[in-house]
mmCIF file of C-alpha atoms and ligand atoms in Angstrom:
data_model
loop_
_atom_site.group_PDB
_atom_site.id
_atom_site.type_symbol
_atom_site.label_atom_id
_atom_site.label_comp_id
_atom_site.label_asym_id
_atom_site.label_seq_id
_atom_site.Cartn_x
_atom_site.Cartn_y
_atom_site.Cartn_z
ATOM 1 C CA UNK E 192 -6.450 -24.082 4.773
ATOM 2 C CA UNK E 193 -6.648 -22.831 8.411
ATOM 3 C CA UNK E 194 -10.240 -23.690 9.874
ATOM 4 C CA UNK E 195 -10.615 -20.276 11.762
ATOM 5 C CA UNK E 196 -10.139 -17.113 10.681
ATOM 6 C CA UNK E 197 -7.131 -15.078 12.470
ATOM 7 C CA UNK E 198 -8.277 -13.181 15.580
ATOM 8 C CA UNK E 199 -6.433 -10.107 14.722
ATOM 9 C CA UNK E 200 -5.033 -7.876 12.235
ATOM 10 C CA UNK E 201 -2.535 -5.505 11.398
ATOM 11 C CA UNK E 202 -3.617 -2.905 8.924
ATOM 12 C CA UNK E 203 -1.085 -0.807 6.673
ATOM 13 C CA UNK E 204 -2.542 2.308 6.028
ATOM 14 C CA UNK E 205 -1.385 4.153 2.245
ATOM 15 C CA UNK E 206 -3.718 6.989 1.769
ATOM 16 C CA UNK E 207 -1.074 9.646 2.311
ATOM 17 C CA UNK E 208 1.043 7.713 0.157
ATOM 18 C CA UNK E 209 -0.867 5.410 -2.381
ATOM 19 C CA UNK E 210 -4.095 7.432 -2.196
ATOM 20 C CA UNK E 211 -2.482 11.347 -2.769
ATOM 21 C CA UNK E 212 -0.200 9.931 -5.719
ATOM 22 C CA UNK E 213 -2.717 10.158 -7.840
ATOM 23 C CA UNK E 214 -4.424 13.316 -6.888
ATOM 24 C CA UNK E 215 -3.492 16.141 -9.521
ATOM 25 C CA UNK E 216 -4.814 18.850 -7.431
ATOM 26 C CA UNK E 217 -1.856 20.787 -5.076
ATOM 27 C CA UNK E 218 -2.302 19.521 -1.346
ATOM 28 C CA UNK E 219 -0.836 21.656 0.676
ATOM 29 C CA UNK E 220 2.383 19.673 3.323
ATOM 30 C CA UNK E 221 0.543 21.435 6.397
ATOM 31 C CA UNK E 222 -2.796 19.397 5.744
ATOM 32 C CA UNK E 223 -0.964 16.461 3.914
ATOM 33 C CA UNK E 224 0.439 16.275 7.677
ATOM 34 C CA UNK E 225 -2.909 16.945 9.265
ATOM 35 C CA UNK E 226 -4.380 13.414 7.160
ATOM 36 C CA UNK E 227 -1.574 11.264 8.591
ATOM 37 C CA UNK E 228 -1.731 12.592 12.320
ATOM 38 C CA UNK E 229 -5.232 12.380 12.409
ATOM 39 C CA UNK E 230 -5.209 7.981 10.366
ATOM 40 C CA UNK E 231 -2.204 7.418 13.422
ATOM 41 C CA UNK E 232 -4.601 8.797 16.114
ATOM 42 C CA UNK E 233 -7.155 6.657 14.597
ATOM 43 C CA UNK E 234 -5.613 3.145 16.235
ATOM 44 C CA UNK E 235 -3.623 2.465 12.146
ATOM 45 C CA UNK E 236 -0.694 0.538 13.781
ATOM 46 C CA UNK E 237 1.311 1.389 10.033
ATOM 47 C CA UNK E 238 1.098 4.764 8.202
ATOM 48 C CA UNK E 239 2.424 5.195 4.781
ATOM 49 C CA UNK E 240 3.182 8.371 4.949
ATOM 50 C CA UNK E 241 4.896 9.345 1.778
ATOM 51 C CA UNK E 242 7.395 7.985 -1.033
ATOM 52 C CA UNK E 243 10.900 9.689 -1.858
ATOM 53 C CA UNK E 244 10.605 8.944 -5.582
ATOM 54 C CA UNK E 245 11.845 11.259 -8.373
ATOM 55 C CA UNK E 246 9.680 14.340 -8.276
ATOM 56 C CA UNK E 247 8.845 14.585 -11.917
ATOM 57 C CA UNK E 248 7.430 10.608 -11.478
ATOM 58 C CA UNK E 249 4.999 12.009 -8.794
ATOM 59 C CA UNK E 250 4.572 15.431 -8.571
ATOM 60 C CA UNK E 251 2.191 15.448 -5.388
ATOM 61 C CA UNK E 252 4.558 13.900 -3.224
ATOM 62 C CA UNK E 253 7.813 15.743 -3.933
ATOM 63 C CA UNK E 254 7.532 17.305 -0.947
ATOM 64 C CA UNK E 255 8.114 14.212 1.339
ATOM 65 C CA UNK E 256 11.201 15.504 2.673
ATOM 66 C CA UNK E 257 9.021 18.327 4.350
ATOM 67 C CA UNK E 258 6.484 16.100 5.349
ATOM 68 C CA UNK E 259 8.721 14.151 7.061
ATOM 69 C CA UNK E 260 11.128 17.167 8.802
ATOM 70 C CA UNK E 261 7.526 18.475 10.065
ATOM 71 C CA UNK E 262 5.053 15.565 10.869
ATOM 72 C CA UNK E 263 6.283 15.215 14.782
ATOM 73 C CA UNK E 264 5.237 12.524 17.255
ATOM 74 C CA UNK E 265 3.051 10.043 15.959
ATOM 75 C CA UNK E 266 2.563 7.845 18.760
ATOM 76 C CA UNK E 267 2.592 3.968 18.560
ATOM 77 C CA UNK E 268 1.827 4.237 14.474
ATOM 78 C CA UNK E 269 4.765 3.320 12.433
ATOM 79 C CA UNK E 270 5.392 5.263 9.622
ATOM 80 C CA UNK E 271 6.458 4.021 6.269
ATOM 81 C CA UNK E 272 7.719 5.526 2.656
ATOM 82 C CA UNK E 273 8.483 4.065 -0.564
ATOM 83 C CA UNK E 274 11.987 4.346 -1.635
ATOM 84 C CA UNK E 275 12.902 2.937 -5.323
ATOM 85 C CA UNK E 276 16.358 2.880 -5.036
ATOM 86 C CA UNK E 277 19.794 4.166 -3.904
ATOM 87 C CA UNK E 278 18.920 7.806 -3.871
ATOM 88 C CA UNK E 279 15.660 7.349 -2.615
ATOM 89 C CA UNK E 280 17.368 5.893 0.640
ATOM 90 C CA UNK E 281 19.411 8.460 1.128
ATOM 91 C CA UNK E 282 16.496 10.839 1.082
ATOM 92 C CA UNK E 283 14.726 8.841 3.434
ATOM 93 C CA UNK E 284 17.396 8.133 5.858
ATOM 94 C CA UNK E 285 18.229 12.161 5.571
ATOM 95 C CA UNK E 286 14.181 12.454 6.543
ATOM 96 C CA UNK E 287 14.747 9.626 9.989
ATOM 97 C CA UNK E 288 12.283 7.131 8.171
ATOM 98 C CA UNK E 289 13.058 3.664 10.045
ATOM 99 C CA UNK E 290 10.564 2.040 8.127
ATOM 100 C CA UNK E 291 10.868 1.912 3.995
ATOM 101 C CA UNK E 292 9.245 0.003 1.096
ATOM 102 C CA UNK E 293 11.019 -1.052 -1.892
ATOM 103 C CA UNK E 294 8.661 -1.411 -4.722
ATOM 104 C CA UNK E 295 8.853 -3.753 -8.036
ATOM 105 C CA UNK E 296 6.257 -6.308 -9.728
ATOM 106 C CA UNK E 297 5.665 -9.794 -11.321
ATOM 107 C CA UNK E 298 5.536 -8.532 -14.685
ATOM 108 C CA UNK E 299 8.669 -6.558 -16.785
ATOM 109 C CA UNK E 300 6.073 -4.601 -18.808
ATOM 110 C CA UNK E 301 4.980 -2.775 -15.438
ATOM 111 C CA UNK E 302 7.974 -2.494 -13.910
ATOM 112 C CA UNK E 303 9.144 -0.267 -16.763
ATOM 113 C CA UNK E 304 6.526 1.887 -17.126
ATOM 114 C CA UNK E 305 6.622 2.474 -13.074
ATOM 115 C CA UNK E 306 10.182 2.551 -12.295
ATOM 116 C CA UNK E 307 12.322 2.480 -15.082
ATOM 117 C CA UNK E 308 13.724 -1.018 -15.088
ATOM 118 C CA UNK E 309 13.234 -4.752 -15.632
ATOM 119 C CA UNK E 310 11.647 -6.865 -12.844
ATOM 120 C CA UNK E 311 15.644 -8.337 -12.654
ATOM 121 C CA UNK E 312 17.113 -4.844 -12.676
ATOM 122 C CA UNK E 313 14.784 -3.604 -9.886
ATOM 123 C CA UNK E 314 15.862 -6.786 -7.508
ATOM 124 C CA UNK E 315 19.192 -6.115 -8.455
ATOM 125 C CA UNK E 316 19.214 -2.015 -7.113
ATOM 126 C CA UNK E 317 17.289 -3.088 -4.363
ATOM 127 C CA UNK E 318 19.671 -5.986 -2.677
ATOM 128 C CA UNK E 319 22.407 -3.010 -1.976
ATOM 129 C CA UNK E 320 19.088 -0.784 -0.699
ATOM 130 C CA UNK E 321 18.003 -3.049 1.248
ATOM 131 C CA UNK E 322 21.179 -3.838 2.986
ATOM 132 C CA UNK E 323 21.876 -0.205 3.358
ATOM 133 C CA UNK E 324 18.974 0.568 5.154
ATOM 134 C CA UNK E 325 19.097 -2.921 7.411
ATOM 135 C CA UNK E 326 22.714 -1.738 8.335
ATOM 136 C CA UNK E 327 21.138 1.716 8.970
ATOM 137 C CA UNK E 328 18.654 0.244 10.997
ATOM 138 C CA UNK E 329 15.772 0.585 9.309
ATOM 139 C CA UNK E 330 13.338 -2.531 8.422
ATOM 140 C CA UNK E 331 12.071 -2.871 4.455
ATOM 141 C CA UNK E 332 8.638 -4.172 3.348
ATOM 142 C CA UNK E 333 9.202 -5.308 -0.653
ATOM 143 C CA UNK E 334 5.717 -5.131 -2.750
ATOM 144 C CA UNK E 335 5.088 -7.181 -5.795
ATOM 145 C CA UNK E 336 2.498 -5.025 -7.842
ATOM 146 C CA UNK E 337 0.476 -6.634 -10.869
ATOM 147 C CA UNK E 338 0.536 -9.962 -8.901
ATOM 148 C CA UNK E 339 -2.668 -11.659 -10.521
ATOM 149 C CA UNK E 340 -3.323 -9.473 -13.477
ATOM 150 C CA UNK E 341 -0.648 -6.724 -15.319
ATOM 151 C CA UNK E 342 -2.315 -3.921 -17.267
ATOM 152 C CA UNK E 343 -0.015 -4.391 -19.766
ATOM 153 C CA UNK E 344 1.028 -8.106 -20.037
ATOM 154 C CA UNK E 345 -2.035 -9.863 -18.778
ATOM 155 C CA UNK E 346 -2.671 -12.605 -16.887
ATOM 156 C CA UNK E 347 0.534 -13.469 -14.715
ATOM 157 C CA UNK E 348 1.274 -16.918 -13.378
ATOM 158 C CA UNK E 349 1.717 -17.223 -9.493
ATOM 159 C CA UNK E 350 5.042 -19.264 -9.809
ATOM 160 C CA UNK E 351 7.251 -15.792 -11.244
ATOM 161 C CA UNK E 352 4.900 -13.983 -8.235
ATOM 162 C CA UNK E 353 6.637 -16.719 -5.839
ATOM 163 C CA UNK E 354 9.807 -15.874 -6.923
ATOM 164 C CA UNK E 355 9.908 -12.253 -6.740
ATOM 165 C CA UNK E 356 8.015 -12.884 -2.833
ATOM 166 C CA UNK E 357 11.368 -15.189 -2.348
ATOM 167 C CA UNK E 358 13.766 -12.926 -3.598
ATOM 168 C CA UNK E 359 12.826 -9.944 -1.455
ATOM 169 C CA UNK E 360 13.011 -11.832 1.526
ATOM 170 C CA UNK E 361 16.242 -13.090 0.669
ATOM 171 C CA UNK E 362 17.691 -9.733 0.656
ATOM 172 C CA UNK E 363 16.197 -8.610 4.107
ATOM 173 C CA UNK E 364 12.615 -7.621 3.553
ATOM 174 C CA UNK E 365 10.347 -8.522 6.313
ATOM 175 C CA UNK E 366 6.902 -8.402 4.880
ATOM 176 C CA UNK E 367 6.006 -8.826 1.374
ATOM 177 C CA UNK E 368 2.741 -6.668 -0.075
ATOM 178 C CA UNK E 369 1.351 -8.827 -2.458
ATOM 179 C CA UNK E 370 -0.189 -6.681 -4.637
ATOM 180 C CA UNK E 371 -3.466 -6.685 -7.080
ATOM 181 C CA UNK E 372 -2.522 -3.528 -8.455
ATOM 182 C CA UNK E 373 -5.716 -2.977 -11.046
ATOM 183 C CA UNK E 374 -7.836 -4.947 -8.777
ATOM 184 C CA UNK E 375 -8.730 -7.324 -11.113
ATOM 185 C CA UNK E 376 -8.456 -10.668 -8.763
ATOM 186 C CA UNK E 377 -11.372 -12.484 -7.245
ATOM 187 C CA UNK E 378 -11.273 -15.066 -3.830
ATOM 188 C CA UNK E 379 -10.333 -17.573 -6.486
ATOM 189 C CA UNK E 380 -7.165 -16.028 -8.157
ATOM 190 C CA UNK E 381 -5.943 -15.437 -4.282
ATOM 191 C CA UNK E 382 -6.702 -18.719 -3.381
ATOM 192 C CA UNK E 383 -4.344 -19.834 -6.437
ATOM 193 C CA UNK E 384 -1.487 -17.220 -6.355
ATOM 194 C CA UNK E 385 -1.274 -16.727 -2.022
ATOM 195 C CA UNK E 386 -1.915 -19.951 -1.580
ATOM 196 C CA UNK E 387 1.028 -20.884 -4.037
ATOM 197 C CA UNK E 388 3.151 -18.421 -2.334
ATOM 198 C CA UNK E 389 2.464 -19.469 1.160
ATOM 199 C CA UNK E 390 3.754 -22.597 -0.014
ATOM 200 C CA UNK E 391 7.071 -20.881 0.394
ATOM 201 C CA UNK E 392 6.559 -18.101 2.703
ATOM 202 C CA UNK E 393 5.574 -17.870 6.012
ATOM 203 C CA UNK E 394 1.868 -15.860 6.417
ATOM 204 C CA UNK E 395 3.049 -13.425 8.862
ATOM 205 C CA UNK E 396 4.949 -11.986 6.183
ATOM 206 C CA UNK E 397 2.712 -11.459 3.660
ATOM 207 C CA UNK E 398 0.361 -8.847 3.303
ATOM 208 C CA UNK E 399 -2.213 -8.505 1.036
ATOM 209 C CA UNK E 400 -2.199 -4.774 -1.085
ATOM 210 C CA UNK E 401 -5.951 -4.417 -2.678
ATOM 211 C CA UNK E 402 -7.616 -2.249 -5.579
ATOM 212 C CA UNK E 403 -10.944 -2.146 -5.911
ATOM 213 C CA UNK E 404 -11.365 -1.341 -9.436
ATOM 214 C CA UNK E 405 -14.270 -4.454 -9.812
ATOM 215 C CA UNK E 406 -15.782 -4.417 -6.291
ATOM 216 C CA UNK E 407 -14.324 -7.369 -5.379
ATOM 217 C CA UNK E 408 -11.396 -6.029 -2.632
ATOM 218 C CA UNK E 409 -13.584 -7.425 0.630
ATOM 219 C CA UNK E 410 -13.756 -10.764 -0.927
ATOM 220 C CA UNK E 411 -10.721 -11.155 -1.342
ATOM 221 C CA UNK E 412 -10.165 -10.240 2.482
ATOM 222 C CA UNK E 413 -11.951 -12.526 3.066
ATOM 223 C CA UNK E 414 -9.998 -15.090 0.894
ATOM 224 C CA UNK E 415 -7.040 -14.008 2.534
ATOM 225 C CA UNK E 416 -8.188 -14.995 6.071
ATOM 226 C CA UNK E 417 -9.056 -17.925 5.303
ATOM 227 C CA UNK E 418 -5.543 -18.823 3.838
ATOM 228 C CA UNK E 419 -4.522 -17.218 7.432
ATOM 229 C CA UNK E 420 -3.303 -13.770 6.064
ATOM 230 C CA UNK E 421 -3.507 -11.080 8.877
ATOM 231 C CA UNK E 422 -1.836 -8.078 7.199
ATOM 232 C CA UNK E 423 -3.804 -5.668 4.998
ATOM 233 C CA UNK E 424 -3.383 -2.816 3.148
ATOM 234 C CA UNK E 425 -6.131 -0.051 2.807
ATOM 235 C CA UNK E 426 -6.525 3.791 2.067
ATOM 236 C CA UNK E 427 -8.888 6.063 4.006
ATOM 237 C CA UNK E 428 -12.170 7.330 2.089
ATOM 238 C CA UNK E 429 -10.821 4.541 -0.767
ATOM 239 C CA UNK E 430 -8.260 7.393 -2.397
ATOM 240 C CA UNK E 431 -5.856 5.742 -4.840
ATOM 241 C CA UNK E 432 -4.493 4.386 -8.106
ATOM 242 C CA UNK E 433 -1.239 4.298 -9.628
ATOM 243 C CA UNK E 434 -0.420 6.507 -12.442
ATOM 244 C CA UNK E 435 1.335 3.836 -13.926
ATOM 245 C CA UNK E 436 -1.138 1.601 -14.047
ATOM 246 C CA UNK E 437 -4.104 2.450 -16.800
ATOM 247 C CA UNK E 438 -7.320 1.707 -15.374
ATOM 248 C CA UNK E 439 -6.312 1.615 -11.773
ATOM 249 C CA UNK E 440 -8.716 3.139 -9.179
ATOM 250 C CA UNK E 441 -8.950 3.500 -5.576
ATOM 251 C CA UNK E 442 -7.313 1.141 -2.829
ATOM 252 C CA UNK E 443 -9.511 -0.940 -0.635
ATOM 253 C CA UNK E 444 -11.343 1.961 1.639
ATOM 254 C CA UNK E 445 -9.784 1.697 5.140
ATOM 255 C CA UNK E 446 -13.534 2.416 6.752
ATOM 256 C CA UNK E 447 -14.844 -0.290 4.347
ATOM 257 C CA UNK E 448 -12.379 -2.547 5.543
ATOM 258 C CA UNK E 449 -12.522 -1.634 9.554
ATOM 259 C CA UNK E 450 -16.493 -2.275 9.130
ATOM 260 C CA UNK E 451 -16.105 -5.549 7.385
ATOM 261 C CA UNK E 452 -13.753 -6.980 10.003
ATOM 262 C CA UNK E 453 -15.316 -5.689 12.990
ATOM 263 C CA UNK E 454 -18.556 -7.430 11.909
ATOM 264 C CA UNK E 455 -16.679 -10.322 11.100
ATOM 265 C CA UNK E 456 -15.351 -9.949 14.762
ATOM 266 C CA UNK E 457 -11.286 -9.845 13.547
ATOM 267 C CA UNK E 458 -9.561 -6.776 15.588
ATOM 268 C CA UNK E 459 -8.352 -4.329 14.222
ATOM 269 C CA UNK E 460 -7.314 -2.143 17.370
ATOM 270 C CA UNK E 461 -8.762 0.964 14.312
ATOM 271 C CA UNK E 462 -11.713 3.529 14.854
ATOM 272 C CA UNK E 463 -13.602 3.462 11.980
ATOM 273 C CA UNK E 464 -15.665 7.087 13.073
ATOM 274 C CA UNK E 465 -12.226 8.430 13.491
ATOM 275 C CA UNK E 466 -10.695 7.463 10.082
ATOM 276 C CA UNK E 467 -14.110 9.183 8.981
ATOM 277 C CA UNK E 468 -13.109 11.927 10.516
ATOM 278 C CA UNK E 469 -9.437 11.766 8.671
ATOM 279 C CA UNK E 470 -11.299 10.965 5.696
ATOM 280 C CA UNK E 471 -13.225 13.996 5.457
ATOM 281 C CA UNK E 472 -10.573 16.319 6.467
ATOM 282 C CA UNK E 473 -8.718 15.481 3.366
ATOM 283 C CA UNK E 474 -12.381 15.252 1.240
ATOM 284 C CA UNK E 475 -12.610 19.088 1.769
ATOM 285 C CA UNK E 476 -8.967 19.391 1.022
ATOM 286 C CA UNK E 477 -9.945 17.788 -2.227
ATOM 287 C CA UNK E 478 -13.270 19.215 -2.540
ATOM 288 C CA UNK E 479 -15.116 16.068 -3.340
ATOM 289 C CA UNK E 480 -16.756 12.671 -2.022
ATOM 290 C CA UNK E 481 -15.013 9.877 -1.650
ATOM 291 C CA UNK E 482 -16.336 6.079 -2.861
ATOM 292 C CA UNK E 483 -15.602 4.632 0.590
ATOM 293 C CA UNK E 484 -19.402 2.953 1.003
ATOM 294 C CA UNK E 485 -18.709 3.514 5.052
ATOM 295 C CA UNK E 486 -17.707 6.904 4.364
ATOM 296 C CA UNK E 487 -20.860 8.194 2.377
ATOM 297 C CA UNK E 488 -23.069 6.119 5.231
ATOM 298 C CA UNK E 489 -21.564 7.962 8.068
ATOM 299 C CA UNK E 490 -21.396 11.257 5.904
ATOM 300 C CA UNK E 491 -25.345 10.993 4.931
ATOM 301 C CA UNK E 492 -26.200 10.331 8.587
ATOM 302 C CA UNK E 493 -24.350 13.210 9.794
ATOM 303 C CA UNK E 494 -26.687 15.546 7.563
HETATM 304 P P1 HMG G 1929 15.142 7.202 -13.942
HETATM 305 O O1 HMG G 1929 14.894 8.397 -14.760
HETATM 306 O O2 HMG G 1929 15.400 5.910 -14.618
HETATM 307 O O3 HMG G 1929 16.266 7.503 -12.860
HETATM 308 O O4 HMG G 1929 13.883 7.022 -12.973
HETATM 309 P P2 HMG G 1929 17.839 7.548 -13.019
HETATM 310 O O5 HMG G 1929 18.401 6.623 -11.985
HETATM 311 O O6 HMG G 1929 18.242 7.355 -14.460
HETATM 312 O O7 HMG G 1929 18.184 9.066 -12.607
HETATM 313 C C1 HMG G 1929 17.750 10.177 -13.378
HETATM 314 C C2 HMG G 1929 17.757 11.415 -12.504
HETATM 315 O O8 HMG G 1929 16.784 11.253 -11.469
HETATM 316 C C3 HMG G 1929 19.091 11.690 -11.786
HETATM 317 O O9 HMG G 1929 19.221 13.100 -11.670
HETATM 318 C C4 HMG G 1929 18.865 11.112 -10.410
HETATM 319 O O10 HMG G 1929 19.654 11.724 -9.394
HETATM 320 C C5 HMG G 1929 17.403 11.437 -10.193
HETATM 321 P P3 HMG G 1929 20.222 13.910 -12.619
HETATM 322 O O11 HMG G 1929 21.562 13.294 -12.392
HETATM 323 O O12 HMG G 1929 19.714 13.682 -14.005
HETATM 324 O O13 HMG G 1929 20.055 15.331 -12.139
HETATM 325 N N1 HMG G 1929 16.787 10.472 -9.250
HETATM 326 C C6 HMG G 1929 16.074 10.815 -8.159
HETATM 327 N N2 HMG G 1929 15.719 12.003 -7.634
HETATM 328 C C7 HMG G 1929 15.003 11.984 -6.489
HETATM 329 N N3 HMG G 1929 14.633 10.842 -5.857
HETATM 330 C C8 HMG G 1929 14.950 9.644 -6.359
HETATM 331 C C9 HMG G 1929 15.708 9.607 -7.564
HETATM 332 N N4 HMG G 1929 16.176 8.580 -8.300
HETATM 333 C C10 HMG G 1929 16.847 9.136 -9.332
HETATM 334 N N5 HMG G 1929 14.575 8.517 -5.732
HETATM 335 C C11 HMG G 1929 12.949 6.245 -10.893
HETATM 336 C C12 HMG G 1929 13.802 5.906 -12.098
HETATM 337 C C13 HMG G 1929 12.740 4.953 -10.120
HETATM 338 C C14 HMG G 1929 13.668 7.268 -10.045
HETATM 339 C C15 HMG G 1929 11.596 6.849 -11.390
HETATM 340 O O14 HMG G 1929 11.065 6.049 -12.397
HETATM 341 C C16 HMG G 1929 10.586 6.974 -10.263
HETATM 342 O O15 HMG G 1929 10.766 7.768 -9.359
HETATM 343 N N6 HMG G 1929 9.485 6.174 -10.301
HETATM 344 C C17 HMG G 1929 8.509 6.171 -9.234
HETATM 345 C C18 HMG G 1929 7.168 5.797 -9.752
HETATM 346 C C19 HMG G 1929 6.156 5.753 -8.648
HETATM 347 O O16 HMG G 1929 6.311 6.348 -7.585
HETATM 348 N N7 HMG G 1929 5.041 5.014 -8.881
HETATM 349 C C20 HMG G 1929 3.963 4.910 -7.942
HETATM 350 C C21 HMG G 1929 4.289 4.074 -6.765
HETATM 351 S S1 HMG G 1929 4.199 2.332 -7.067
HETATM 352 C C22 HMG G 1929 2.519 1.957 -6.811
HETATM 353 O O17 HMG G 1929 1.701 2.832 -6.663
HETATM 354 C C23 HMG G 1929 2.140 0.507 -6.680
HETATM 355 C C24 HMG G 1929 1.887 0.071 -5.219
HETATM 356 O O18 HMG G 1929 0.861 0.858 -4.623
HETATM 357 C C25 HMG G 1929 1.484 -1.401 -5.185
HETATM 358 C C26 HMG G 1929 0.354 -1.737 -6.168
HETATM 359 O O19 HMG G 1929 -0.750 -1.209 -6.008
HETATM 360 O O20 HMG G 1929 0.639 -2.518 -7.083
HETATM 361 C C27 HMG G 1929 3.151 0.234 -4.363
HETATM 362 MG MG1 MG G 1930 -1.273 0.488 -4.828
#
């Protein structure tokens, strides 16, 4: 295990993607736009901005392809969708992404439920994706969701997570999002499964994609840097879930996150009072709080 903890890290922003999926409510494109202009002006080096998945499968986002025709100059921020397959890559390449994210899992029982195939069937419609949108000249992230514990199947052992990791690099990803989809893991299950995968994979490809369903998302940070991981996944105000997964709540809180690691004196390059700011823009969209502990701080101390 590394002695120090990296110096700096590269945060993937999903709250337009991850964190509206699962928002029944209408949200209008004009302020869905608004959210992700304001998270890139915030310093978020990576912006998932939307997914180009079949419309009926998530309602809230089947507007991506005017999200995309409308959302403009971001500035240095990358932005990112999910595509899960052939069609979804023609949408996005129609839409100029340059940046996509194939999507499957470590466990078949998920992978069904979510996109309509077996963990083998999704690796096989992604190789010709993947190469599509390499030869297109796009780059492709590849998440593995339910990678320590599957709603469905249980507990999942870290050598089929390994595998999957090793397959999507094969076929051209560049950064794998190892996923606790239900965010059931503790320090100890990503000391096990990362550190079993890193056995494989070089760290600056993996990224670590964190619920928060127990509480326990910062802790496993914080097991992540110490295995040397310096890519993380979180969603502003802590919006999220996955339909597909029962029980699933809200992502790792970006301003949760961007406190933690400032303390901890990691960069982030982020503003955590202006993902506040992003944060509450789309709160009175939604007409609620969010569970973000930074956000309902900053919100109670601005009256
Ligand atoms: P299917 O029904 O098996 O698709 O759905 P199909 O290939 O049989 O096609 C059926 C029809 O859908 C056809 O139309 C296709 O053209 C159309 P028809 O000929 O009948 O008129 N179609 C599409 N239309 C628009 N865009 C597309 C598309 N693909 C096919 N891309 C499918 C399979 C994968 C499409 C569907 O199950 C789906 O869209 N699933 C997406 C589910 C999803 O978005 N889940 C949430 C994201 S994953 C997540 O949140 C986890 C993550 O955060 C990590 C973690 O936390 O673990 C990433
Ligand atoms: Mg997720």
């Amino acid at each position: 295990m590394p002695s120090e903890l990296p110096a700096r890290v590269h945060l993937v922003e999903v709250g337009p993607r991850d964190g509206l999926q699962n928002e029944s409510e209408h949200i209008p494109t004009d302020r869905k736009i608004a959210f992700i202009q304001m998270l890139c002006a915030a310093g978020l080096p990576t912006v998932e901005a939307t997914s180009f998945v079949h419309p009926k499968a998530i309602p809230q986002l089947a507007d991506s392809g005017d999200v995309m025709a409308n959302l403009g100059d971001t500035g240095a921020a990358e932005i990112m969708a999910l595509v899960p397959n052939a069609k979804g890559l023609e949408r996005a390449i129609a839409a100029g992404l340059k940046r996509i994210a194939v999507f499957t899992a470590a466990s078949d029982a998920f992978t069904r439920k979510n996109i309509n195939m077996s963990v083998a069937e999704s690796l096989d419609t992604f190789a010709p994706v993947v190469q599509q949108a390499i030869a297109a000249g796009m780059s492709v992230r590849g998440y593995v969701s339910t990678a320590f514990v599957c709603p469905y199947a249980g507990e999942i052992d870290k050598r089929v997570v390994r595998d999957v990791c090793v397959k999507l690099l094969q076929m051209g990803c560049d950064e794998i999002a190892v996923s606790d989809t239900i965010g059931a893991a503790a320090p100890r299950d990503i000391h096990a499964t990362v550190g079993h995968i890193l056995e494989s994979i070089d760290v600056g490809k993996v990224a670590l994609h964190l619920h928060d369903t127990f509480g326990t998302a910062l802790t496993n940070v914080y097991a992540g840097l110490e295995l040397g991981v310096a890519r993380f996944d979180a969603s502003a105000g802590g919006l999220g879930g996955c339909p597909y997964a029962k029980g699933a709540s809200g992502n790792l809180a970006t301003e949760d996150l961007v406190y933690f690691l400032d303390r901890m004196g990691v960069e982030t390059g982020v503003s955590l009072e202006r993902v506040f700011e992003a944060s509450s823009y789309i709160a009175e969209t939604l007409s609620r709080p969010l569970p973000s502990r930074q956000w309902q701080r900053l919100r109670a101390a601005c009256g």
